[in-house]
Short mmCIF file of C-alpha atoms in Angstrom, two decimals:
data_model
loop_
_atom_site.label_atom_id
_atom_site.label_comp_id
_atom_site.label_asym_id
_atom_site.label_seq_id
_atom_site.Cartn_x
_atom_site.Cartn_y
_atom_site.Cartn_z
CA MET F 181 -13.52 13.41 -22.99
CA ILE F 182 -10.83 10.72 -22.45
CA VAL F 183 -7.98 13.06 -23.77
CA ALA F 184 -9.16 15.81 -21.19
CA LEU F 185 -9.33 13.24 -18.33
CA LEU F 186 -5.82 12.03 -19.25
CA HIS F 187 -4.51 15.72 -19.52
CA ARG F 188 -5.71 16.41 -16.05
CA LEU F 189 -3.97 13.16 -14.65
CA SER F 190 -0.73 14.17 -16.40
CA GLU F 191 -0.80 17.55 -14.38
CA LYS F 192 -1.34 15.66 -11.05
CA LEU F 193 1.58 13.25 -11.64
CA PRO F 194 4.44 15.59 -10.91
CA ARG F 195 3.13 16.64 -7.64
CA VAL F 196 2.53 13.01 -6.51
CA VAL F 197 6.11 12.13 -7.73
CA HIS F 198 7.48 15.05 -5.83
CA ARG F 199 5.84 13.84 -2.54
CA LEU F 200 7.01 10.30 -2.99
CA SER F 201 10.62 11.21 -3.85
CA VAL F 202 11.24 12.93 -0.37
CA MET F 203 10.49 9.68 1.30
CA MET F 204 12.57 6.43 1.06
CA LYS F 205 12.71 4.86 -2.32
CA PRO F 206 10.10 2.10 -2.75
CA GLN F 207 11.42 -1.53 -3.27
CA VAL F 208 9.11 -3.13 -5.85
CA VAL F 209 8.42 -6.66 -7.04
CA PHE F 210 6.21 -6.92 -10.12
CA VAL F 211 3.75 -9.80 -9.91
CA LEU F 212 2.56 -11.06 -13.28
CA GLY F 213 0.58 -14.02 -14.63
CA GLY F 214 -2.70 -14.71 -16.43
CA PRO F 215 -6.15 -14.20 -14.79
CA GLY F 216 -6.61 -16.85 -12.33
CA ALA F 217 -3.03 -17.83 -11.94
CA GLY F 218 -3.15 -17.14 -8.13
CA LYS F 219 -1.22 -13.83 -7.97
CA GLY F 220 -3.46 -12.47 -5.23
CA THR F 221 -3.49 -15.46 -3.16
CA GLN F 222 0.23 -15.79 -3.22
CA CYS F 223 0.69 -12.13 -2.55
CA ALA F 224 -1.35 -12.57 0.49
CA ARG F 225 0.96 -15.42 1.71
CA ILE F 226 4.04 -13.25 1.05
CA VAL F 227 2.58 -10.43 3.08
CA GLU F 228 1.93 -12.76 5.99
CA ASN F 229 5.55 -13.60 6.08
CA TYR F 230 7.55 -10.57 4.87
CA SER F 231 7.22 -6.87 5.36
CA TYR F 232 5.65 -6.27 1.97
CA THR F 233 2.62 -4.31 0.99
CA HIS F 234 0.27 -5.84 -1.74
CA LEU F 235 -0.98 -3.51 -4.32
CA SER F 236 -3.09 -4.95 -6.80
CA ALA F 237 -3.49 -2.83 -10.07
CA GLY F 238 -6.81 -4.52 -10.87
CA ASP F 239 -8.25 -3.91 -7.40
CA LEU F 240 -7.26 -0.36 -7.42
CA LEU F 241 -8.90 0.12 -10.68
CA ARG F 242 -12.01 -1.71 -9.65
CA GLU F 243 -12.15 0.42 -6.37
CA GLU F 244 -11.81 3.54 -8.32
CA ARG F 245 -14.53 2.41 -10.81
CA SER F 246 -16.95 1.86 -7.97
CA ARG F 247 -15.99 5.14 -5.92
CA SER F 248 -18.85 7.64 -5.75
CA GLY F 249 -17.94 10.73 -7.70
CA SER F 250 -14.89 9.28 -9.53
CA GLU F 251 -14.10 11.13 -12.72
CA PHE F 252 -12.59 8.07 -14.11
CA GLY F 253 -15.09 5.19 -13.10
CA GLN F 254 -16.93 5.06 -16.29
CA LEU F 255 -13.88 5.01 -18.43
CA ILE F 256 -12.30 2.30 -16.25
CA ASP F 257 -15.55 0.29 -16.42
CA SER F 258 -15.61 0.30 -20.20
CA PHE F 259 -12.01 -1.00 -20.45
CA ILE F 260 -12.46 -3.71 -17.88
CA LYS F 261 -15.56 -5.15 -19.39
CA GLU F 262 -13.84 -5.33 -22.77
CA GLY F 263 -10.84 -7.00 -21.17
CA LYS F 264 -8.60 -4.13 -22.35
CA ILE F 265 -5.86 -2.46 -20.52
CA VAL F 266 -6.70 0.90 -18.84
CA PRO F 267 -4.69 3.82 -19.95
CA VAL F 268 -1.38 3.93 -18.04
CA GLU F 269 -1.77 7.44 -16.65
CA ILE F 270 -4.75 6.18 -14.50
CA THR F 271 -3.07 3.03 -13.35
CA ILE F 272 0.02 4.80 -12.29
CA ASN F 273 -1.61 7.53 -10.60
CA LEU F 274 -3.51 5.07 -8.45
CA LEU F 275 -0.36 2.89 -7.67
CA LYS F 276 1.58 6.15 -6.61
CA LYS F 277 -1.23 7.28 -4.51
CA ALA F 278 -1.35 3.91 -2.69
CA MET F 279 2.41 3.75 -2.21
CA GLU F 280 2.52 7.44 -0.88
CA GLU F 281 -0.22 6.68 1.62
CA THR F 282 1.27 3.53 2.77
CA MET F 283 4.76 4.96 3.28
CA LYS F 284 3.35 8.09 4.91
CA ALA F 285 1.53 6.06 7.44
CA ASP F 286 4.54 3.85 8.17
CA GLU F 287 8.08 4.71 7.08
CA LYS F 288 9.01 1.01 7.47
CA LYS F 289 6.58 0.04 4.70
CA PHE F 290 8.55 0.71 1.65
CA ARG F 291 8.45 -2.76 0.03
CA PHE F 292 5.66 -3.38 -2.49
CA LEU F 293 4.31 -6.34 -4.50
CA ILE F 294 2.61 -4.71 -7.49
CA ASP F 295 0.21 -7.32 -8.77
CA GLY F 296 -0.87 -7.04 -12.49
CA PHE F 297 1.43 -4.43 -13.60
CA PRO F 298 3.04 -3.50 -16.02
CA ARG F 299 0.76 -5.35 -18.44
CA ASN F 300 1.97 -3.87 -21.75
CA GLN F 301 4.71 -1.85 -23.29
CA ASP F 302 2.79 1.46 -22.68
CA ASN F 303 2.69 0.54 -18.99
CA LEU F 304 6.32 -0.24 -18.84
CA GLN F 305 7.34 3.03 -20.59
CA GLY F 306 4.97 5.00 -18.35
CA TRP F 307 6.49 3.43 -15.23
CA ASN F 308 10.02 4.07 -16.52
CA THR F 309 9.40 7.58 -17.25
CA VAL F 310 7.58 8.63 -14.27
CA MET F 311 9.39 6.33 -11.67
CA ASP F 312 12.92 6.34 -13.10
CA GLY F 313 15.18 6.83 -9.97
CA LYS F 314 12.31 6.92 -7.71
CA ALA F 315 11.60 3.22 -7.27
CA ASP F 316 13.77 0.08 -7.30
CA VAL F 317 12.30 -2.93 -9.23
CA LYS F 318 13.93 -5.92 -7.66
CA PHE F 319 12.48 -8.53 -9.94
CA VAL F 320 9.33 -10.05 -11.67
CA LEU F 321 7.52 -12.78 -9.98
CA LEU F 322 5.68 -14.87 -12.69
CA PHE F 323 3.07 -17.25 -11.99
CA ASP F 324 2.72 -19.47 -15.06
CA CYS F 325 -0.43 -21.49 -15.52
CA GLY F 326 -2.32 -22.98 -18.37
CA ASN F 327 -5.11 -21.03 -19.90
CA GLU F 328 -7.86 -23.47 -19.26
CA VAL F 329 -6.75 -23.94 -15.65
CA CYS F 330 -7.02 -20.06 -15.18
CA ILE F 331 -10.41 -19.92 -16.76
CA ASP F 332 -11.83 -22.78 -14.54
CA ARG F 333 -10.39 -21.02 -11.57
CA CYS F 334 -11.91 -17.59 -12.50
CA LEU F 335 -15.37 -19.11 -13.34
CA GLU F 336 -15.34 -20.71 -9.83
CA ARG F 337 -14.28 -17.43 -8.23
CA GLY F 338 -16.99 -15.72 -10.08
CA LYS F 339 -19.73 -17.57 -8.42
CA SER F 340 -19.10 -15.57 -5.20
CA SER F 341 -16.76 -12.74 -6.36
CA GLY F 342 -19.45 -10.45 -7.88
CA ARG F 343 -16.80 -9.43 -10.44
CA THR F 344 -18.28 -8.62 -13.83
CA ASP F 345 -15.29 -9.85 -15.60
CA ASP F 346 -15.26 -13.31 -14.16
CA ASN F 347 -17.19 -14.91 -17.12
CA ARG F 348 -15.82 -16.92 -20.07
CA GLU F 349 -16.13 -14.37 -22.72
CA SER F 350 -14.35 -11.71 -20.75
CA LEU F 351 -11.76 -14.23 -19.50
CA GLU F 352 -10.88 -15.34 -23.09
CA LYS F 353 -10.41 -11.74 -24.05
CA ARG F 354 -8.09 -11.05 -20.90
CA ILE F 355 -5.95 -14.15 -21.67
CA GLN F 356 -5.46 -12.93 -25.29
CA THR F 357 -4.63 -9.39 -24.02
CA TYR F 358 -2.14 -11.10 -21.59
CA LEU F 359 -0.50 -13.33 -24.16
CA GLN F 360 -0.26 -10.41 -26.77
CA SER F 361 0.66 -7.53 -24.46
CA THR F 362 2.13 -8.80 -21.22
CA ARG F 363 4.22 -11.79 -22.39
CA PRO F 364 6.59 -9.51 -24.43
CA ILE F 365 7.18 -7.46 -21.10
CA ILE F 366 8.08 -10.48 -19.18
CA GLU F 367 10.61 -11.55 -22.01
CA GLN F 368 12.19 -8.09 -21.61
CA TYR F 369 12.83 -8.72 -18.07
CA GLU F 370 13.92 -12.32 -18.75
CA LYS F 371 16.77 -10.91 -20.80
CA GLN F 372 17.97 -8.85 -17.82
CA GLY F 373 17.84 -12.02 -15.63
CA LYS F 374 15.07 -10.39 -13.46
CA VAL F 375 12.12 -13.00 -13.82
CA ARG F 376 11.39 -15.71 -11.24
CA THR F 377 8.98 -18.22 -12.79
CA ILE F 378 6.76 -20.35 -10.70
CA ASP F 379 4.53 -23.23 -11.87
CA ALA F 380 1.10 -21.96 -10.62
CA SER F 381 -0.90 -24.89 -11.57
CA ARG F 382 -0.20 -26.67 -8.35
CA SER F 383 -1.85 -26.39 -4.98
CA VAL F 384 -1.55 -23.12 -2.94
CA ASP F 385 0.99 -24.54 -0.45
CA GLU F 386 3.18 -26.21 -3.22
CA VAL F 387 3.17 -22.84 -5.20
CA PHE F 388 4.11 -20.88 -2.04
CA GLY F 389 7.00 -23.23 -1.38
CA ALA F 390 8.27 -22.64 -4.89
CA VAL F 391 8.00 -18.87 -4.38
CA LEU F 392 10.27 -18.98 -1.32
CA HIS F 393 12.63 -21.31 -3.08
CA LYS F 394 12.85 -19.55 -6.38
CA SER F 395 12.60 -15.90 -5.34
CA ASP F 396 14.70 -13.45 -3.36
CA PHE F 397 12.22 -12.53 -0.50
CA VAL F 398 14.41 -14.11 2.17
CA ARG F 399 17.56 -12.16 0.97
CA LEU F 400 15.71 -9.08 0.44
CA TYR F 401 14.01 -9.12 3.90
#
């Protein structure tokens, strides 16, 4: 079943890529960090001040999971509950669709914060294969925060978020996945000089101040 679904996705991707390629090339900032590091909060601040569109890979997957009639909903649900990374074909398809719809609605909206992606080598290879020459990755914005701080934040968020993965068991799995799979991706970008690391353990205002000081948003804007 999974193989069949992924095969259908692979057939759809070229059509999406073609439509995207005739528009202005997207400018992308990858936003990475452990669960609860404040990626979404800081992305919202950046969007308020600069002409960026925030795309959360996790939110897109959760929306697809809950969408009535989704052929991938059950598959996404099983991966999220286990704290595992959803197959790259699904994630890239959702990201592309969101970028395409945003740029089609407003041609000036070509700058994107992609939050929570790429999360492993498979994600990165998939992105490079499909988006090579079709999107410009400016840099990686890394929110660095201690594991226990991340867990405490997510547990507090879970009291009102309704997210099924905001519990200690899922969080510990997600953190291990992040350390084992995402950290090596960050190290690859560090070798290219394309990582802006932010101490995310501080207050929201302090973290945002560091974002503006250490990143290139002012220059890119």
